[in-house]
PDB file of C-alpha atoms (C1' of nucleotides) in Angstrom:
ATOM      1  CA  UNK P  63       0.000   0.000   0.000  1.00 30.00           C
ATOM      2  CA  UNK P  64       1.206   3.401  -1.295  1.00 32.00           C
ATOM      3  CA  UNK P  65       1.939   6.163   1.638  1.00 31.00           C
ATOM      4  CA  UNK P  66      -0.763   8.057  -0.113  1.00 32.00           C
ATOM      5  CA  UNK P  67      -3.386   5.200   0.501  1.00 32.00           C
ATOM      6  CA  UNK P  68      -1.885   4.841   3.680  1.00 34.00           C
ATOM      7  CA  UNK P  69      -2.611   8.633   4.517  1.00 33.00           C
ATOM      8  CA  UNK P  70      -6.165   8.193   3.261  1.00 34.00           C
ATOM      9  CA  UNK P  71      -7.115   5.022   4.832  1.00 33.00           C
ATOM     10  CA  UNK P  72      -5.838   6.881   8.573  1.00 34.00           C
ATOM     11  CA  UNK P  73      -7.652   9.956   7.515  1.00 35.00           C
ATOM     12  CA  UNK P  74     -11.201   7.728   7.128  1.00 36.00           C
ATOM     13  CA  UNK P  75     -10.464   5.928   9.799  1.00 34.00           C
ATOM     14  CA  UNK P  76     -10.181   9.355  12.054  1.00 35.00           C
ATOM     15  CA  UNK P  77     -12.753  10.703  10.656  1.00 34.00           C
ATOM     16  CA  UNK P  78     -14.996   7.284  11.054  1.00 34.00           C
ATOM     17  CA  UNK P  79     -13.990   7.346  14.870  1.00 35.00           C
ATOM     18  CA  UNK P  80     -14.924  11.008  15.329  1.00 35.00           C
ATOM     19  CA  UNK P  81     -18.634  10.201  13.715  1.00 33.00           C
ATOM     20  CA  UNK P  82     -18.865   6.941  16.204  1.00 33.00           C
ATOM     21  CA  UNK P  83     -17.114   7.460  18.862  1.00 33.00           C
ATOM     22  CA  UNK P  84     -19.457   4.336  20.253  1.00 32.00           C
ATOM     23  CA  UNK P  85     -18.283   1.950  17.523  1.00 33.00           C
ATOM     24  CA  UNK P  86     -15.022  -0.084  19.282  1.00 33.00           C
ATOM     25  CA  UNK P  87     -16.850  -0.232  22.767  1.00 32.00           C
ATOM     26  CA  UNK P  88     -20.270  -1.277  21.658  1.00 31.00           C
ATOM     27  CA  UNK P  89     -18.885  -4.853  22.350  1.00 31.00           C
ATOM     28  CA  UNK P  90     -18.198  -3.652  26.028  1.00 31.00           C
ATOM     29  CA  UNK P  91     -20.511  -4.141  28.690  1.00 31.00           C
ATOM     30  CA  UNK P  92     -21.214  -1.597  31.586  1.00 31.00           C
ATOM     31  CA  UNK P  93     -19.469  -1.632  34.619  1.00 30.00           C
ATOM     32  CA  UNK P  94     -22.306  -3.352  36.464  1.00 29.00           C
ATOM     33  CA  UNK P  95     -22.054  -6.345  33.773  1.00 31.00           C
ATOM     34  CA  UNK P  96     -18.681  -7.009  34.867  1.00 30.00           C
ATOM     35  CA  UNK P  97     -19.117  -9.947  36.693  1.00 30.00           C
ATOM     36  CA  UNK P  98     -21.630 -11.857  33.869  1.00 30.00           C
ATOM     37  CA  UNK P  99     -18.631 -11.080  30.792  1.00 30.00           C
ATOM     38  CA  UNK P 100     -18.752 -14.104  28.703  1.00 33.00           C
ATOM     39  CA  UNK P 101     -16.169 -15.186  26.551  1.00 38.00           C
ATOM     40  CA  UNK P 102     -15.931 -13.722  23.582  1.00 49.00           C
ATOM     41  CA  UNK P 103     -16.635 -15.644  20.207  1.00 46.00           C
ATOM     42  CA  UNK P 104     -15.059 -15.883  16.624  1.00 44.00           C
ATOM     43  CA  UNK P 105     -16.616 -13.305  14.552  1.00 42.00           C
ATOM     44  CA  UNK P 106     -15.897 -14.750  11.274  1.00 36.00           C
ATOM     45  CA  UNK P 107     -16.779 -12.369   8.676  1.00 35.00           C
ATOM     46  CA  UNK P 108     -17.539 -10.191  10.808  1.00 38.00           C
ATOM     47  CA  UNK P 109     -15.445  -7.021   9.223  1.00 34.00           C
ATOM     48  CA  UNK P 110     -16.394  -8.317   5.795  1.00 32.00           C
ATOM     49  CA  UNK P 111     -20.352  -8.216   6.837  1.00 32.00           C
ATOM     50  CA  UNK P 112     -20.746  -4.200   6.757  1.00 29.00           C
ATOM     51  CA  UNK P 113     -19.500  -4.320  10.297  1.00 35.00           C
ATOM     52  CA  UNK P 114     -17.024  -2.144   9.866  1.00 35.00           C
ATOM     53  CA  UNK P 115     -14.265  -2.102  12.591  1.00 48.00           C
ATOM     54  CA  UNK P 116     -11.356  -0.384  13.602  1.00 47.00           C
ATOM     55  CA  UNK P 117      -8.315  -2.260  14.557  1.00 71.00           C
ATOM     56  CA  UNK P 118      -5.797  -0.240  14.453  1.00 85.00           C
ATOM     57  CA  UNK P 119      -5.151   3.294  16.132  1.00 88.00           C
ATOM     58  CA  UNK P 120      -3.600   6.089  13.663  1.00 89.00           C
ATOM     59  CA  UNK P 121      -0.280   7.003  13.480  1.00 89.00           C
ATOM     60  CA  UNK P 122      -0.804  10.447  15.556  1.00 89.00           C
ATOM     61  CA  UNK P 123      -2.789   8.740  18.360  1.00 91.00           C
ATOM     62  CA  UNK P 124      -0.111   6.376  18.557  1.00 92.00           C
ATOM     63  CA  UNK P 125       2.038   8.817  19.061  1.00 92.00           C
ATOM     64  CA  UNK P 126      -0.054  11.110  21.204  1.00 92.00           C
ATOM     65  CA  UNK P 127      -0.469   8.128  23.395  1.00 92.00           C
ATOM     66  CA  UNK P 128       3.314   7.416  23.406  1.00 91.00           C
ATOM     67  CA  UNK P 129       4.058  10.693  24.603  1.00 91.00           C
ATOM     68  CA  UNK P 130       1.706  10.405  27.487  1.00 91.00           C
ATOM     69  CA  UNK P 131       3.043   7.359  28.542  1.00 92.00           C
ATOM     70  CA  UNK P 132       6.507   8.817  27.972  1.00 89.00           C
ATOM     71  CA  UNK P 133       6.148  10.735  31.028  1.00 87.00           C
ATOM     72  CA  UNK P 134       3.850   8.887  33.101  1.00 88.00           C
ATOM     73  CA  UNK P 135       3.246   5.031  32.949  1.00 88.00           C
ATOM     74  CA  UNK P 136       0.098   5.133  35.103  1.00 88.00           C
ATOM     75  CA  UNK P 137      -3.079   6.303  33.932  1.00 88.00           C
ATOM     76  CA  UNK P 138      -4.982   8.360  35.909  1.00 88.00           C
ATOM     77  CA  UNK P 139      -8.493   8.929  35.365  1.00 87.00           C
ATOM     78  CA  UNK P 140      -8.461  12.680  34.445  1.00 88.00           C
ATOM     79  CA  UNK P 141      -5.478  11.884  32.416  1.00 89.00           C
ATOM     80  CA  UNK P 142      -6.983   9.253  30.741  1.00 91.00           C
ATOM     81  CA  UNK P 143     -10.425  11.013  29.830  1.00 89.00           C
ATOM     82  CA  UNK P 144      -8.219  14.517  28.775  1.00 89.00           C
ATOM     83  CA  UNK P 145      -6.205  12.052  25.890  1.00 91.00           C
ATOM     84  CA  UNK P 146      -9.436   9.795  25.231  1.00 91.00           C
ATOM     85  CA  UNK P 147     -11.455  13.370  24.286  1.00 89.00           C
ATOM     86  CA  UNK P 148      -7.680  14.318  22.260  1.00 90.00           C
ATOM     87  CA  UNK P 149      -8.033  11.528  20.239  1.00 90.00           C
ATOM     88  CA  UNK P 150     -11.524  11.309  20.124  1.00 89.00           C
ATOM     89  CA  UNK P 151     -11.574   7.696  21.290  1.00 89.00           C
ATOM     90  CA  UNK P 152     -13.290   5.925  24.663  1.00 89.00           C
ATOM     91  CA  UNK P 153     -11.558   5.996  27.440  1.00 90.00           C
ATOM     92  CA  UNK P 154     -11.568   2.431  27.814  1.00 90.00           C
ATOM     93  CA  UNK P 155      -9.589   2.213  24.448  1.00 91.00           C
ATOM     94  CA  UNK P 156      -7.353   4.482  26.255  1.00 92.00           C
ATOM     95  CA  UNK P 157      -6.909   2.728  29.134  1.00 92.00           C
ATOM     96  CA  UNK P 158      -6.704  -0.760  27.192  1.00 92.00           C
ATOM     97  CA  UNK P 159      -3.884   0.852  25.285  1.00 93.00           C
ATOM     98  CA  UNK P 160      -1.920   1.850  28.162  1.00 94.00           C
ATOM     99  CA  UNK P 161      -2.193  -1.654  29.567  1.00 93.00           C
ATOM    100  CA  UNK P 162      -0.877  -3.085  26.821  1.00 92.00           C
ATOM    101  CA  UNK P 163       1.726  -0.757  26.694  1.00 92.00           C
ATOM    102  CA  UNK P 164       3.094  -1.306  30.062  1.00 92.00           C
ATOM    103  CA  UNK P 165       3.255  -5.528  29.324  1.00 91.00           C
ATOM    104  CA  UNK P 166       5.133  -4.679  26.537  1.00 91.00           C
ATOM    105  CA  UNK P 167       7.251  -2.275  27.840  1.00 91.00           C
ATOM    106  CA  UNK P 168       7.499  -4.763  30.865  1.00 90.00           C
ATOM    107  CA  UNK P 169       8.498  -7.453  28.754  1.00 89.00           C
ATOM    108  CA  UNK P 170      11.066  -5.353  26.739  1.00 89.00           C
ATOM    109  CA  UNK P 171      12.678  -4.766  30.188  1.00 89.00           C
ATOM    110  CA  UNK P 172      12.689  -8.138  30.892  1.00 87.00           C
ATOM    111  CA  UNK P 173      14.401  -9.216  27.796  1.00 86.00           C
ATOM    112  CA  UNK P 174      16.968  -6.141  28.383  1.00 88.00           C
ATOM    113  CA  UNK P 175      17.208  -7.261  31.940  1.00 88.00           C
ATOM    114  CA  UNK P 176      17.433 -11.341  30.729  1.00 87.00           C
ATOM    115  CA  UNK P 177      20.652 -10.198  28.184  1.00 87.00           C
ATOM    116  CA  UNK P 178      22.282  -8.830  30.529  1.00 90.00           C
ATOM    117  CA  UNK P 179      22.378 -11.652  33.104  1.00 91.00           C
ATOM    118  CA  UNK P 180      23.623 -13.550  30.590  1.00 89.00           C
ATOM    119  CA  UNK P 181      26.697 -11.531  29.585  1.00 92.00           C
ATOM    120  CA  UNK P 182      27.528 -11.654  33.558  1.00 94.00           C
ATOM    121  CA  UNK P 183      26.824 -15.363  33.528  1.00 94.00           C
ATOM    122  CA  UNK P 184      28.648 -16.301  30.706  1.00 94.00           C
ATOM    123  CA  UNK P 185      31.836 -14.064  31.924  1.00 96.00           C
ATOM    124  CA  UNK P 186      31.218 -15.680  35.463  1.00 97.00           C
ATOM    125  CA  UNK P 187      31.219 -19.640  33.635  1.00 97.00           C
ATOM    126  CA  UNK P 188      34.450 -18.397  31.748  1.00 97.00           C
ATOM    127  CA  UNK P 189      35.953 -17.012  35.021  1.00 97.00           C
ATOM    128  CA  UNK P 190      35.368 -20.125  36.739  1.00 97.00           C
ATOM    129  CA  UNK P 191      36.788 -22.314  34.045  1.00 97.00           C
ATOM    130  CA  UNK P 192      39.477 -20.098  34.116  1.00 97.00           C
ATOM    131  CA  UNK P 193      40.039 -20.886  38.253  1.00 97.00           C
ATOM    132  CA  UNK P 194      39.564 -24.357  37.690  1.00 97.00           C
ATOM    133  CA  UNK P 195      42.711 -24.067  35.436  1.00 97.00           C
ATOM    134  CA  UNK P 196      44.652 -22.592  37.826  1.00 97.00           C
ATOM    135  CA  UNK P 197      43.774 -24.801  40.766  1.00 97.00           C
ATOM    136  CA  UNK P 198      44.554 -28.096  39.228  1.00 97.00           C
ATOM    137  CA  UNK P 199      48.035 -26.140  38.037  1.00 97.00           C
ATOM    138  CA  UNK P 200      48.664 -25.213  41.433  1.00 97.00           C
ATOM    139  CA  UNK P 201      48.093 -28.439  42.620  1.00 97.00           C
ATOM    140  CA  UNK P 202      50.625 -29.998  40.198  1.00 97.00           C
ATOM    141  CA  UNK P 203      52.766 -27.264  41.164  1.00 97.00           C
ATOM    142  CA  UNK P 204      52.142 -28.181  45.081  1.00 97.00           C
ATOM    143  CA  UNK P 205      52.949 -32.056  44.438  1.00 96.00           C
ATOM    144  CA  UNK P 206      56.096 -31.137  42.540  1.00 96.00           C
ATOM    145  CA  UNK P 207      57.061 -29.171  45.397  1.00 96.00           C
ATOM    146  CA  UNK P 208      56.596 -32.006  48.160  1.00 96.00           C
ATOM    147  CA  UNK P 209      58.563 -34.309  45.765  1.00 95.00           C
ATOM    148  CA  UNK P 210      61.160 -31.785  45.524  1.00 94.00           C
ATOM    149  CA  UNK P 211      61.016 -30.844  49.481  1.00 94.00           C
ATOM    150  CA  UNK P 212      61.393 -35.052  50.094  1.00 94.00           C
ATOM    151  CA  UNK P 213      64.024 -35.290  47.543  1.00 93.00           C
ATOM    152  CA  UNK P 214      65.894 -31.932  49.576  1.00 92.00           C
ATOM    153  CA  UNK P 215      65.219 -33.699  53.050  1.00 90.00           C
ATOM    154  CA  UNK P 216      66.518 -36.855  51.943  1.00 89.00           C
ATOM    155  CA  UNK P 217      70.043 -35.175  50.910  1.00 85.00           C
ATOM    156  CA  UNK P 218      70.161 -33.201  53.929  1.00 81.00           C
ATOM    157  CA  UNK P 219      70.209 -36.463  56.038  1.00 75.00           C
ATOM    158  CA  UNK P 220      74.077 -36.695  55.545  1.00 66.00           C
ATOM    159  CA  UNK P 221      75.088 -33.198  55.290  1.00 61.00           C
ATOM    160  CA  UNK P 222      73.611 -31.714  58.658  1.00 52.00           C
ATOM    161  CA  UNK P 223      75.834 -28.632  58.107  1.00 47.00           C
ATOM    162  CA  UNK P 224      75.484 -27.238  55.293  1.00 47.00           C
ATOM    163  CA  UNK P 225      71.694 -28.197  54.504  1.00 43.00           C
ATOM    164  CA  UNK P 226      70.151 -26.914  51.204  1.00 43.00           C
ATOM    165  CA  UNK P 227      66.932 -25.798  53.597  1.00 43.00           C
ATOM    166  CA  UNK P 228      69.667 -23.382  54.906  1.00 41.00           C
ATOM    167  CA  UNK P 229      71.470 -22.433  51.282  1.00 42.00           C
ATOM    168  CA  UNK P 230      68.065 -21.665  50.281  1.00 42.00           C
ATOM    169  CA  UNK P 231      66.941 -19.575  52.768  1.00 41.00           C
ATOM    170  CA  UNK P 232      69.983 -18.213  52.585  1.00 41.00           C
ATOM    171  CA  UNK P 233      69.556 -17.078  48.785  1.00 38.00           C
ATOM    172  CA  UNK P 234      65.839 -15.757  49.516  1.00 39.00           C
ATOM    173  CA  UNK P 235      67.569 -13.562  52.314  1.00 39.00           C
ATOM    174  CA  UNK P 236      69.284 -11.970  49.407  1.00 37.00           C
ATOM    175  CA  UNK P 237      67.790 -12.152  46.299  1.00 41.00           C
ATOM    176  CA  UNK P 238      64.059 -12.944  45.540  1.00 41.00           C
ATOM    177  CA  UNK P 239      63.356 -15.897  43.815  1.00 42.00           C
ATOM    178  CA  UNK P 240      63.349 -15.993  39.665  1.00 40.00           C
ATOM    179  CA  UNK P 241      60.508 -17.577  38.716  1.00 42.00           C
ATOM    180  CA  UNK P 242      60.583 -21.004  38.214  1.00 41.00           C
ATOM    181  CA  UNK P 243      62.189 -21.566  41.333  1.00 42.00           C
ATOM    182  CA  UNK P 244      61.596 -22.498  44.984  1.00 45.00           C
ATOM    183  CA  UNK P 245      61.747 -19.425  47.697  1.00 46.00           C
ATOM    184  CA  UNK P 246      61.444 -20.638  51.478  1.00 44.00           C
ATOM    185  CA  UNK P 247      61.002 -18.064  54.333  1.00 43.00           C
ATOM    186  CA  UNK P 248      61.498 -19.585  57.846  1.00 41.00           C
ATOM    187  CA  UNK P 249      62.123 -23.012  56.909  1.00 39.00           C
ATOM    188  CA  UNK P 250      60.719 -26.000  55.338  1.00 40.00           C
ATOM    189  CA  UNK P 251      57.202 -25.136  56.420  1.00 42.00           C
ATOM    190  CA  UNK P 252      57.076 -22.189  53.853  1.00 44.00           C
ATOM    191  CA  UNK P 253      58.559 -23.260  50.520  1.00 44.00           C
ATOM    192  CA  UNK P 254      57.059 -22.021  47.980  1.00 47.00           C
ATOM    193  CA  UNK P 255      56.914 -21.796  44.398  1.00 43.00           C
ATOM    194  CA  UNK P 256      57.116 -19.034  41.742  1.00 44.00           C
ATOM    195  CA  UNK P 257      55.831 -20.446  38.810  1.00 41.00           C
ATOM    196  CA  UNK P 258      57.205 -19.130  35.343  1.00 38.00           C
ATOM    197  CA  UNK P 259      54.255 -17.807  33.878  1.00 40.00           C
ATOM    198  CA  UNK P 260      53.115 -16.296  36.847  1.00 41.00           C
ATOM    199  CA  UNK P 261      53.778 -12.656  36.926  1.00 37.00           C
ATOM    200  CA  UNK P 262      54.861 -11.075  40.598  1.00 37.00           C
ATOM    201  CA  UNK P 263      55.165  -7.662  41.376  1.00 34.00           C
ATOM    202  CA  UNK P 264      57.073  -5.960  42.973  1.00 33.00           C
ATOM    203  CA  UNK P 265      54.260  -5.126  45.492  1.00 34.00           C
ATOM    204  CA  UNK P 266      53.136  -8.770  46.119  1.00 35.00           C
ATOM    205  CA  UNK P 267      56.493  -9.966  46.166  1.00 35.00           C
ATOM    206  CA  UNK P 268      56.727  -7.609  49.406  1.00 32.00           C
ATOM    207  CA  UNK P 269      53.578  -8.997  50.719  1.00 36.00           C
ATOM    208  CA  UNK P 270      54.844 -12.389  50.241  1.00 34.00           C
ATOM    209  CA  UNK P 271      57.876 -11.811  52.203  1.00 35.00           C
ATOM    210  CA  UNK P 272      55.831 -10.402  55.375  1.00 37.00           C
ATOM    211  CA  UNK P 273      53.518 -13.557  55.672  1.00 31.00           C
TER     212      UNK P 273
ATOM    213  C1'  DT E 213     -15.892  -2.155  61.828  1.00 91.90           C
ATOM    214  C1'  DA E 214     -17.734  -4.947  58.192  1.00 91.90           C
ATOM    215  C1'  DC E 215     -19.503  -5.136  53.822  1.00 91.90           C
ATOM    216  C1'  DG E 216     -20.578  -4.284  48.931  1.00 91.90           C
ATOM    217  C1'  DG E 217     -19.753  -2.154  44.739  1.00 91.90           C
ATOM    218  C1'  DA E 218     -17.198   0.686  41.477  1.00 91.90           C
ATOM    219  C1'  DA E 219     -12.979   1.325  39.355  1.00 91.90           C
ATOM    220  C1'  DC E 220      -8.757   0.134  38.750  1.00 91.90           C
ATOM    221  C1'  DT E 221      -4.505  -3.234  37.837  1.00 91.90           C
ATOM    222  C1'  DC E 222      -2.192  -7.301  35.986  1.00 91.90           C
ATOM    223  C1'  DC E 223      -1.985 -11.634  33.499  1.00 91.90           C
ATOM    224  C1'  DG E 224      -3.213 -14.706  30.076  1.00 91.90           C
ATOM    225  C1'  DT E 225      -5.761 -15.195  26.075  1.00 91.90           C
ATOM    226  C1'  DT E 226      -8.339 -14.260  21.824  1.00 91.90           C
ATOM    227  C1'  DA E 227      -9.314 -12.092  17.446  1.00 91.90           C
ATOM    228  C1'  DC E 228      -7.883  -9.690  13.851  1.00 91.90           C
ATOM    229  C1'  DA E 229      -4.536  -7.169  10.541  1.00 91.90           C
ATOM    230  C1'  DT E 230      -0.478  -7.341   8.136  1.00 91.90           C
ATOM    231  C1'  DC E 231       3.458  -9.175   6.021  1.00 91.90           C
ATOM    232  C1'  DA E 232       6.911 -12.423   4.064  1.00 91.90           C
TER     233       DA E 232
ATOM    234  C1'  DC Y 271      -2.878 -19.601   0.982  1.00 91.90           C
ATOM    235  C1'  DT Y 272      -0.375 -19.902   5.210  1.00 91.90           C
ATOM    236  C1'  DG Y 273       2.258 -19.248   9.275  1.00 91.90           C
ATOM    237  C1'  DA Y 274       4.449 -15.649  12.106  1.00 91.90           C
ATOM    238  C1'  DT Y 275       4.062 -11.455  14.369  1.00 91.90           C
ATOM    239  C1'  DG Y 276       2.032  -7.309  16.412  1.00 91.90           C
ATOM    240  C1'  DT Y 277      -1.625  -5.330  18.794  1.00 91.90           C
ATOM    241  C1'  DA Y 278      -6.513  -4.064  20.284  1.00 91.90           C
ATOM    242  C1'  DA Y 279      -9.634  -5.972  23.220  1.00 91.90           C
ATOM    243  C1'  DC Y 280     -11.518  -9.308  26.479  1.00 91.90           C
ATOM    244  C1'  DG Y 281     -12.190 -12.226  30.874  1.00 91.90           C
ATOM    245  C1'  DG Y 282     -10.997 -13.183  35.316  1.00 91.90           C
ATOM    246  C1'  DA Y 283      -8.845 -12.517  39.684  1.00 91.90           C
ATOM    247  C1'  DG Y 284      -6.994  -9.414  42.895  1.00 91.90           C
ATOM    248  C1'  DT Y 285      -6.620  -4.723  45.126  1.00 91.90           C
ATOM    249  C1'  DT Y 286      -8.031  -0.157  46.622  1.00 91.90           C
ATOM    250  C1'  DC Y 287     -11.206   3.285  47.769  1.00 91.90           C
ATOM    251  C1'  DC Y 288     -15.462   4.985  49.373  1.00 91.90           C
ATOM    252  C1'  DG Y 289     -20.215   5.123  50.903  1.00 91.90           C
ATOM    253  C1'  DT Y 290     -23.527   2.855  53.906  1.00 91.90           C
TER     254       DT Y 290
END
DNA sequence: TACGGAACTCCGTTACATCA
DNA sequence: CTGATGTAACGGAGTTCCGT
């Protein structure tokens, strides 16, 4: 359908609603027949009958409507009569609309909300992959290091004296460890490892040295 | 204070229009 | 023609407010 057609078709349709303003609600019952509402039926043929019916709202009482709800989401009742006499349609159409509105805005903030746990979840599942990495490399790391402590222990049997334990605390007195290599601060208790590809700063090297 | 009714909300659903 | 999608409108249940 051209925009032309388009415009025309809107324009009837405004005009249509401004002659019967009735039209859309004659299908509502009062107030008072709120509580005997049946279910509504098919109305096959119903639009092609003479019956005529509007569906849809226009493009400016769209708009209009998305203004109001721009700056308020709740529909008072002033409010809602002051737009519903603006766009020359029942309040109840009004006040249908805005419902609507608000689930779909709703659900919109839901999805927006839904994406975003996701990104935090899928960062938090690579994060934790990313631990359990680490953990079963530090655990290699920690078995190497009780070989290598039992290997150390077992040499120093003979040579009381002049213990590697000592040598090695010794060198960590001086010089930090390169990684790679064992560090020990007051004896065998607190070897330790600096791993290669483990990066140390200066700053946590400090801290490591005052546990 | 208790009660009933009007008027509202939300949720789930239905009916219809439109489009690919 | 048909299925998918968007949306106006409905039905029901719950809540709030107000008059009696």
């Amino acid at each position: 359908m051209t925009t032309a057609m388009n415009q025309q078709v809107q324009d009837h349709m405004e005009l249509f609603t401004h002659m019967y303003p009735g039209l859309y609600t004659q299908a509502m019952p009062e107030q008072g027949e709120a509580k005997v509402r049946r279910r509504r039926k098919k109305s096959k043929g119903e639009s092609s009958s003479g019956c005529a019916r509007k569906r849809k709202l226009s493009e400016e009482q769209v708009t209009h409507l998305e203004l109001n709800f721009g700056n308020e989401h709740k529909l008072e009742s002033e409010r809602k009569d002051k737009i519903a006499s603006e766009l020359g349609l029942d309040p109840r159409q009004v006040a249908v609309w805005f419902q609507n509105r608000r689930a779909r805005w709703k659900s919109k903030k839901l999805e927006e909300e839904f994406s975003k746990l996701k990104i935090v979840h899928e960062s938090v599942v690579v994060e934790k992959c990313r631990l359990e990495t680490e953990v079963l490399t530090l655990k290699e790391q920690l078995s190497d290091a009780e070989k290598e402590i039992r290997r150390l222990s077992e040499r120093s049997d003979g040579v009381s004296s002049n213990s590697p334990t000592s040598s090695l605390s010794n060198a960590v007195d001086v010089d930090p460890p390169f990684f790679g290599e064992f560090g020990v601060v007051d004896g065998l208790d607190n070897v330790f490892y600096i791993p290669e590809n483990n990066y140390v700063s200066g700053m946590e090297w400090g801290y490591l040295y005052d546990m």
